[in-house]
Amino acid sequence: MKLTRWRAVAAAFLALLQPALPSALLARQQVAKAPAHPAIWRVQKGPSTIYLFGTIHALPPGLEWETPEVRQVVGQADRLVLEAVIDQDPAKSAAALFKMGTAPGPIPPLADRIDPKYRDALAALEKKSSVPAGTLDKLKTWAAGMVLFGATVQTLGVNSADGVEERLKAQFRAQNKPIEGLETLEQQLGFFDTMPEPEQRQFLEGVVDQKSDDAADFGKMLGAWREGNEKGIAKSFDKDMKKSQALRNVLIARRNAHWADAIVARLHQPGTQLVAVGAGHLVGTDSVQAMLARLGYQAARVE
């Protein structure tokens, strides 16, 4: 499976990412050749201004993406608003996942919940994971997929500690500015937990179906994001999501509609806020901006 929004969302939940591998640094070097122009949008109402900034949750170390425009917005903003404020202790995040993701009763082994053609790949990925197969078998399908995701990203050479959110959080903390979330971790996990079993199994199959060109595709996606190429970002994130409209509705459309309502409510607060969410949420027909437009608010691109 190509690196899609499924994996990007998962990266926001778990701090299971390992240090970058040298074999994946070529994608970073290729991306770094182009000038950085990540996209920023602005929504205004009276004395309130909200900037929308699309992020990548996990990045290769040393990848530069901050521009003078980004730094200016960060300096102007009174507060930072993320998808969720995840606890810095990865053990607490993992505990929340296992609490919600453990099946309440007996369920089929994980290998029996996916297409037989993926079982060898599943077994190989389980060996890479630090979680025993017996433990994975007790998890709901979506939760097992998220745990196994931690093993797949090692070959991509990315780390959540180098992601956009972590750098933004450090900057706002240094200025003693508040950091808030549009959702809680439990709410984010709950979106997966409400998916019908067929969509959960599709998600798991997508995680275990690794391709040799994943790193190259990830590099293309990073390049589109860093250059502010909306069509390129949408193409990267939508490639596999198009296979399941139900999954798209749960993870993208429904959340974006909820966030649009929250942003409109925040427009009643005077001052400047920076709302930084995954880049896949700010492109396409179901984008946050599209949801805001339905509510009568226009987001203008400023960078």
GROMACS .gro file of C-alpha atoms in nm:
model
  303
    1MET     CA    1   0.000   0.000   0.000
    2LYS     CA    2   0.119   0.349  -0.071
    3LEU     CA    3   0.170   0.585   0.223
    4THR     CA    4  -0.179   0.732   0.254
    5ARG     CA    5  -0.387   0.920   0.500
    6TRP     CA    6  -0.444   0.590   0.684
    7ARG     CA    7  -0.080   0.581   0.782
    8ALA     CA    8  -0.056   0.955   0.838
    9VAL     CA    9  -0.347   0.944   1.082
   10ALA     CA   10  -0.195   0.649   1.264
   11ALA     CA   11   0.132   0.835   1.307
   12ALA     CA   12  -0.046   1.104   1.504
   13PHE     CA   13  -0.171   0.854   1.759
   14LEU     CA   14   0.132   0.644   1.846
   15ALA     CA   15   0.485   0.744   1.937
   16LEU     CA   16   0.615   0.410   1.810
   17LEU     CA   17   0.829   0.553   1.534
   18GLN     CA   18   1.194   0.453   1.534
   19PRO     CA   19   1.496   0.666   1.433
   20ALA     CA   20   1.528   0.723   1.061
   21LEU     CA   21   1.711   0.463   0.854
   22PRO     CA   22   1.990   0.578   0.619
   23SER     CA   23   1.835   0.388   0.327
   24ALA     CA   24   1.536   0.622   0.327
   25LEU     CA   25   1.727   0.950   0.339
   26LEU     CA   26   1.738   0.977  -0.043
   27ALA     CA   27   1.373   1.088  -0.045
   28ARG     CA   28   1.460   1.368   0.197
   29GLN     CA   29   1.754   1.479  -0.015
   30GLN     CA   30   1.538   1.492  -0.327
   31VAL     CA   31   1.264   1.687  -0.152
   32ALA     CA   32   1.510   1.935  -0.004
   33LYS     CA   33   1.621   2.049  -0.350
   34ALA     CA   34   1.296   2.237  -0.406
   35PRO     CA   35   1.219   2.564  -0.222
   36ALA     CA   36   0.974   2.532   0.064
   37HIS     CA   37   0.631   2.692   0.025
   38PRO     CA   38   0.391   2.495   0.249
   39ALA     CA   39   0.033   2.615   0.211
   40ILE     CA   40  -0.140   2.844   0.461
   41TRP     CA   41  -0.500   2.968   0.458
   42ARG     CA   42  -0.665   3.248   0.656
   43VAL     CA   43  -1.021   3.279   0.786
   44GLN     CA   44  -1.134   3.607   0.941
   45LYS     CA   45  -1.434   3.743   1.125
   46GLY     CA   46  -1.417   4.080   1.293
   47PRO     CA   47  -1.129   4.086   1.543
   48SER     CA   48  -1.064   3.715   1.501
   49THR     CA   49  -0.816   3.556   1.261
   50ILE     CA   50  -0.753   3.184   1.218
   51TYR     CA   51  -0.472   3.045   1.006
   52LEU     CA   52  -0.501   2.691   0.868
   53PHE     CA   53  -0.176   2.504   0.817
   54GLY     CA   54  -0.148   2.152   0.678
   55THR     CA   55   0.109   1.936   0.855
   56ILE     CA   56   0.295   1.609   0.812
   57HIS     CA   57   0.292   1.424   1.144
   58ALA     CA   58   0.625   1.247   1.094
   59LEU     CA   59   0.921   1.371   0.889
   60PRO     CA   60   1.279   1.273   0.806
   61PRO     CA   61   1.528   1.441   1.040
   62GLY     CA   62   1.669   1.768   0.913
   63LEU     CA   63   1.402   1.835   0.652
   64GLU     CA   64   1.351   2.211   0.631
   65TRP     CA   65   0.999   2.338   0.574
   66GLU     CA   66   0.970   2.658   0.777
   67THR     CA   67   0.944   2.971   0.564
   68PRO     CA   68   0.940   3.338   0.667
   69GLU     CA   69   0.563   3.327   0.620
   70VAL     CA   70   0.527   3.029   0.853
   71ARG     CA   71   0.746   3.195   1.115
   72GLN     CA   72   0.544   3.516   1.084
   73VAL     CA   73   0.217   3.329   1.142
   74VAL     CA   74   0.365   3.146   1.440
   75GLY     CA   75   0.481   3.477   1.584
   76GLN     CA   76   0.140   3.640   1.538
   77ALA     CA   77  -0.068   3.353   1.675
   78ASP     CA   78  -0.190   3.374   2.034
   79ARG     CA   79  -0.246   2.999   2.056
   80LEU     CA   80  -0.183   2.676   1.868
   81VAL     CA   81  -0.470   2.438   1.790
   82LEU     CA   82  -0.384   2.081   1.684
   83GLU     CA   83  -0.591   1.779   1.592
   84ALA     CA   84  -0.528   1.659   1.946
   85VAL     CA   85  -0.276   1.732   2.219
   86ILE     CA   86  -0.113   1.392   2.258
   87ASP     CA   87   0.062   1.319   2.588
   88GLN     CA   88   0.439   1.330   2.550
   89ASP     CA   89   0.467   0.996   2.731
   90PRO     CA   90   0.427   0.729   2.459
   91ALA     CA   91   0.333   0.473   2.724
   92LYS     CA   92   0.016   0.669   2.805
   93SER     CA   93  -0.081   0.691   2.439
   94ALA     CA   94  -0.020   0.321   2.394
   95ALA     CA   95  -0.224   0.246   2.708
   96ALA     CA   96  -0.518   0.442   2.567
   97LEU     CA   97  -0.494   0.247   2.242
   98PHE     CA   98  -0.485  -0.091   2.414
   99LYS     CA   99  -0.768   0.004   2.649
  100MET     CA  100  -1.004   0.092   2.364
  101GLY     CA  101  -0.860  -0.154   2.115
  102THR     CA  102  -0.873  -0.475   2.317
  103ALA     CA  103  -1.168  -0.693   2.217
  104PRO     CA  104  -1.419  -0.754   2.500
  105GLY     CA  105  -1.447  -1.124   2.421
  106PRO     CA  106  -1.304  -1.404   2.204
  107ILE     CA  107  -1.239  -1.307   1.842
  108PRO     CA  108  -1.078  -1.486   1.546
  109PRO     CA  109  -0.697  -1.477   1.521
  110LEU     CA  110  -0.567  -1.180   1.325
  111ALA     CA  111  -0.460  -1.400   1.034
  112ASP     CA  112  -0.820  -1.517   0.991
  113ARG     CA  113  -0.945  -1.160   0.961
  114ILE     CA  114  -0.763  -1.071   0.639
  115ASP     CA  115  -0.747  -1.205   0.287
  116PRO     CA  116  -0.524  -1.517   0.274
  117LYS     CA  117  -0.294  -1.346   0.023
  118TYR     CA  118  -0.183  -1.104   0.297
  119ARG     CA  119  -0.106  -1.364   0.565
  120ASP     CA  120   0.262  -1.410   0.485
  121ALA     CA  121   0.310  -1.032   0.494
  122LEU     CA  122   0.121  -1.017   0.824
  123ALA     CA  123   0.344  -1.285   0.977
  124ALA     CA  124   0.656  -1.099   0.865
  125LEU     CA  125   0.530  -0.772   1.006
  126GLU     CA  126   0.438  -0.936   1.336
  127LYS     CA  127   0.800  -1.052   1.367
  128LYS     CA  128   0.917  -0.694   1.316
  129SER     CA  129   0.679  -0.571   1.583
  130SER     CA  130   0.769  -0.579   1.951
  131VAL     CA  131   0.416  -0.694   2.034
  132PRO     CA  132   0.361  -1.072   2.067
  133ALA     CA  133   0.129  -1.232   1.813
  134GLY     CA  134  -0.091  -1.357   2.096
  135THR     CA  135  -0.146  -1.001   2.211
  136LEU     CA  136  -0.227  -0.881   1.861
  137ASP     CA  137  -0.484  -1.158   1.824
  138LYS     CA  138  -0.674  -1.013   2.122
  139LEU     CA  139  -0.696  -0.667   1.966
  140LYS     CA  140  -0.974  -0.533   1.750
  141THR     CA  141  -0.873  -0.530   1.387
  142TRP     CA  142  -0.819  -0.153   1.365
  143ALA     CA  143  -0.606  -0.151   1.682
  144ALA     CA  144  -0.385  -0.434   1.559
  145GLY     CA  145  -0.336  -0.241   1.236
  146MET     CA  146  -0.224   0.067   1.424
  147VAL     CA  147   0.021  -0.127   1.639
  148LEU     CA  148   0.171  -0.297   1.334
  149PHE     CA  149   0.195   0.039   1.164
  150GLY     CA  150   0.478   0.126   1.404
  151ALA     CA  151   0.693  -0.139   1.239
  152THR     CA  152   0.619  -0.030   0.881
  153VAL     CA  153   0.733   0.330   0.916
  154GLN     CA  154   1.088   0.233   1.010
  155THR     CA  155   1.172   0.180   0.643
  156LEU     CA  156   1.043   0.528   0.555
  157GLY     CA  157   1.302   0.704   0.766
  158VAL     CA  158   1.057   0.930   0.948
  159ASN     CA  159   1.002   1.011   1.311
  160SER     CA  160   0.714   1.182   1.489
  161ALA     CA  161   0.970   1.375   1.695
  162ASP     CA  162   1.073   1.549   1.372
  163GLY     CA  163   0.716   1.611   1.262
  164VAL     CA  164   0.561   1.953   1.216
  165GLU     CA  165   0.347   1.934   1.529
  166GLU     CA  166   0.640   1.870   1.760
  167ARG     CA  167   0.833   2.167   1.625
  168LEU     CA  168   0.530   2.393   1.651
  169LYS     CA  169   0.457   2.279   2.004
  170ALA     CA  170   0.814   2.354   2.109
  171GLN     CA  171   0.791   2.705   1.967
  172PHE     CA  172   0.461   2.784   2.135
  173ARG     CA  173   0.575   2.641   2.467
  174ALA     CA  174   0.889   2.854   2.449
  175GLN     CA  175   0.663   3.161   2.423
  176ASN     CA  176   0.425   3.037   2.696
  177LYS     CA  177   0.136   3.034   2.448
  178PRO     CA  178  -0.149   2.784   2.501
  179ILE     CA  179  -0.177   2.466   2.294
  180GLU     CA  180  -0.521   2.313   2.248
  181GLY     CA  181  -0.680   2.026   2.057
  182LEU     CA  182  -0.981   1.992   1.833
  183GLU     CA  183  -1.020   1.637   1.963
  184THR     CA  184  -0.891   1.418   2.244
  185LEU     CA  185  -0.682   1.108   2.181
  186GLU     CA  186  -0.978   0.896   2.287
  187GLN     CA  187  -1.201   1.073   2.033
  188GLN     CA  188  -0.945   1.013   1.759
  189LEU     CA  189  -0.920   0.645   1.843
  190GLY     CA  190  -1.298   0.634   1.860
  191PHE     CA  191  -1.324   0.715   1.491
  192PHE     CA  192  -1.144   0.390   1.419
  193ASP     CA  193  -1.343   0.205   1.681
  194THR     CA  194  -1.672   0.295   1.512
  195MET     CA  195  -1.566   0.164   1.171
  196PRO     CA  196  -1.752  -0.147   1.053
  197GLU     CA  197  -1.539  -0.461   1.059
  198PRO     CA  198  -1.499  -0.475   0.678
  199GLU     CA  199  -1.339  -0.128   0.680
  200GLN     CA  200  -1.119  -0.225   0.975
  201ARG     CA  201  -0.994  -0.525   0.782
  202GLN     CA  202  -0.927  -0.313   0.477
  203PHE     CA  203  -0.723  -0.080   0.694
  204LEU     CA  204  -0.522  -0.373   0.835
  205GLU     CA  205  -0.459  -0.513   0.488
  206GLY     CA  206  -0.337  -0.172   0.376
  207VAL     CA  207  -0.087  -0.164   0.661
  208VAL     CA  208   0.060  -0.508   0.593
  209ASP     CA  209   0.064  -0.471   0.213
  210GLN     CA  210   0.400  -0.298   0.187
  211LYS     CA  211   0.553  -0.210  -0.148
  212SER     CA  212   0.913  -0.154  -0.247
  213ASP     CA  213   0.828   0.195  -0.375
  214ASP     CA  214   0.672   0.320  -0.051
  215ALA     CA  215   0.973   0.541   0.026
  216ALA     CA  216   0.968   0.694  -0.322
  217ASP     CA  217   0.595   0.764  -0.300
  218PHE     CA  218   0.641   0.916   0.042
  219GLY     CA  219   0.910   1.140  -0.103
  220LYS     CA  220   0.669   1.258  -0.373
  221MET     CA  221   0.406   1.335  -0.112
  222LEU     CA  222   0.656   1.527   0.099
  223GLY     CA  223   0.763   1.724  -0.206
  224ALA     CA  224   0.405   1.821  -0.290
  225TRP     CA  225   0.340   1.927   0.069
  226ARG     CA  226   0.663   2.123   0.102
  227GLU     CA  227   0.593   2.305  -0.225
  228GLY     CA  228   0.230   2.380  -0.131
  229ASN     CA  229   0.103   2.176  -0.428
  230GLU     CA  230  -0.260   2.113  -0.332
  231LYS     CA  231  -0.334   1.884  -0.625
  232GLY     CA  232  -0.023   1.680  -0.556
  233ILE     CA  233  -0.110   1.647  -0.188
  234ALA     CA  234  -0.465   1.541  -0.270
  235LYS     CA  235  -0.344   1.285  -0.523
  236SER     CA  236  -0.108   1.128  -0.269
  237PHE     CA  237  -0.359   1.111   0.013
  238ASP     CA  238  -0.657   1.005  -0.198
  239LYS     CA  239  -0.497   0.718  -0.388
  240ASP     CA  240  -0.608   0.441  -0.154
  241MET     CA  241  -0.880   0.626   0.033
  242LYS     CA  242  -1.089   0.617  -0.286
  243LYS     CA  243  -1.118   0.240  -0.242
  244SER     CA  244  -1.345   0.285   0.058
  245GLN     CA  245  -1.595   0.567   0.078
  246ALA     CA  246  -1.702   0.447   0.423
  247LEU     CA  247  -1.346   0.483   0.551
  248ARG     CA  248  -1.315   0.826   0.392
  249ASN     CA  249  -1.640   0.937   0.555
  250VAL     CA  250  -1.522   0.824   0.898
  251LEU     CA  251  -1.165   0.952   0.890
  252ILE     CA  252  -1.193   1.259   0.667
  253ALA     CA  253  -1.539   1.399   0.593
  254ARG     CA  254  -1.694   1.353   0.936
  255ARG     CA  255  -1.395   1.487   1.121
  256ASN     CA  256  -1.354   1.783   0.886
  257ALA     CA  257  -1.718   1.880   0.936
  258HIS     CA  258  -1.671   1.865   1.313
  259TRP     CA  259  -1.354   2.074   1.290
  260ALA     CA  260  -1.525   2.334   1.072
  261ASP     CA  261  -1.792   2.378   1.339
  262ALA     CA  262  -1.518   2.414   1.602
  263ILE     CA  263  -1.331   2.671   1.392
  264VAL     CA  264  -1.645   2.879   1.345
  265ALA     CA  265  -1.694   2.874   1.721
  266ARG     CA  266  -1.334   2.986   1.766
  267LEU     CA  267  -1.395   3.278   1.530
  268HIS     CA  268  -1.601   3.430   1.812
  269GLN     CA  269  -1.279   3.461   2.014
  270PRO     CA  270  -1.077   3.777   1.942
  271GLY     CA  271  -0.713   3.733   1.850
  272THR     CA  272  -0.512   3.511   1.619
  273GLN     CA  273  -0.505   3.132   1.626
  274LEU     CA  274  -0.299   2.881   1.428
  275VAL     CA  275  -0.491   2.562   1.349
  276ALA     CA  276  -0.243   2.296   1.234
  277VAL     CA  277  -0.391   1.967   1.113
  278GLY     CA  278  -0.282   1.691   0.877
  279ALA     CA  279  -0.233   1.818   0.523
  280GLY     CA  280  -0.481   1.565   0.385
  281HIS     CA  281  -0.760   1.743   0.572
  282LEU     CA  282  -0.700   2.070   0.384
  283VAL     CA  283  -0.728   1.943   0.027
  284GLY     CA  284  -1.004   1.789  -0.182
  285THR     CA  285  -1.381   1.815  -0.194
  286ASP     CA  286  -1.421   1.718   0.174
  287SER     CA  287  -1.158   1.961   0.302
  288VAL     CA  288  -1.199   2.174   0.610
  289GLN     CA  289  -1.213   2.478   0.383
  290ALA     CA  290  -1.499   2.322   0.185
  291MET     CA  291  -1.686   2.254   0.508
  292LEU     CA  292  -1.629   2.613   0.620
  293ALA     CA  293  -1.763   2.741   0.287
  294ARG     CA  294  -2.085   2.548   0.347
  295LEU     CA  295  -2.114   2.735   0.675
  296GLY     CA  296  -2.065   3.069   0.502
  297TYR     CA  297  -1.695   3.125   0.578
  298GLN     CA  298  -1.426   3.160   0.312
  299ALA     CA  299  -1.069   3.047   0.372
  300ALA     CA  300  -0.828   3.242   0.154
  301ARG     CA  301  -0.489   3.099   0.073
  302VAL     CA  302  -0.214   3.339   0.180
  303GLU     CA  303   0.095   3.122   0.111
   0.00000   0.00000   0.00000
